Coordinates of C-alpha atoms in Angstrom, one line a residue:
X6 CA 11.9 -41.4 -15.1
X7 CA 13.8 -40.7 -11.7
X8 CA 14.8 -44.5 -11.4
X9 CA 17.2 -44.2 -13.8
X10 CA 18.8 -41.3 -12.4
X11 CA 18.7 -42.1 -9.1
X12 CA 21.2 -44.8 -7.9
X13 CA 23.7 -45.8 -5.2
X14 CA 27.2 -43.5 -6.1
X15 CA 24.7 -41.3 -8.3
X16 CA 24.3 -37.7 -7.0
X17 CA 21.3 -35.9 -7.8
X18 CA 21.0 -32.3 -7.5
X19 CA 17.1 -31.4 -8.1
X20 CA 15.8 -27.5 -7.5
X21 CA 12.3 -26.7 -8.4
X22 CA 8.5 -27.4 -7.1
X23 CA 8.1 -29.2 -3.5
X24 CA 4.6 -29.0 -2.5
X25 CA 4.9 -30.9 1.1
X26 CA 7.1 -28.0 2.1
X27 CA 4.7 -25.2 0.5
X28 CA 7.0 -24.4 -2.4
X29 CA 5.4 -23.9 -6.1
X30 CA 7.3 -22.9 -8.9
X31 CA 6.6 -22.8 -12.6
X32 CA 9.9 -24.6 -13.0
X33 CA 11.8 -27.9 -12.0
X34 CA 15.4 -29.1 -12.5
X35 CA 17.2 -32.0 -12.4
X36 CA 21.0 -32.3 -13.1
X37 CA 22.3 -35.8 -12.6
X38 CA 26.1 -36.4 -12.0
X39 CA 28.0 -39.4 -11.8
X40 CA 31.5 -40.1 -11.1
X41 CA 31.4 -37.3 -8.6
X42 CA 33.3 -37.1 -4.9
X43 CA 30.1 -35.8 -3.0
X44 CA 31.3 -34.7 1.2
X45 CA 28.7 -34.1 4.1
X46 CA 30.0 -32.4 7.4
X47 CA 34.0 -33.0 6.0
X48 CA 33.4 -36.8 5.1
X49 CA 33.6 -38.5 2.0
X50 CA 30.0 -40.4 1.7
X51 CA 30.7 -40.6 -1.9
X52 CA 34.2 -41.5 -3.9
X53 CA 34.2 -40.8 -7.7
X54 CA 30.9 -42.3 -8.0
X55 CA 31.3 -45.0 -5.8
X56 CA 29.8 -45.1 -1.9
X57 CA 31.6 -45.3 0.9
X58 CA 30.6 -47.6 3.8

């Protein structure tokens, strides 16, 4: 299930089927990463898998 996949300093990338936003699709993907430097707007939120505060 998504709760193990989904935790603080995990980053989830997820493509597929949203059906609040009118988007069906025959497929879904998930690729979970970990240990990954994730930046938004040119600032580290996320260190090699760990969050920054």
């Amino acid at each position: 299930g998504t709760e193990l996949r989904a935790f603080a300093g995990n980053f989830l990338y997820s493509t597929g089927a949203n059906e609040v936003a009118g988007r069906h699709t025959r497929g879904h993907f998930d690729f979970p990463m970990r240990g990954c430097t994730v930046t938004l707007d040119d600032s580290v939120v996320i260190d090699t898998g760990k969050v920054i505060e």
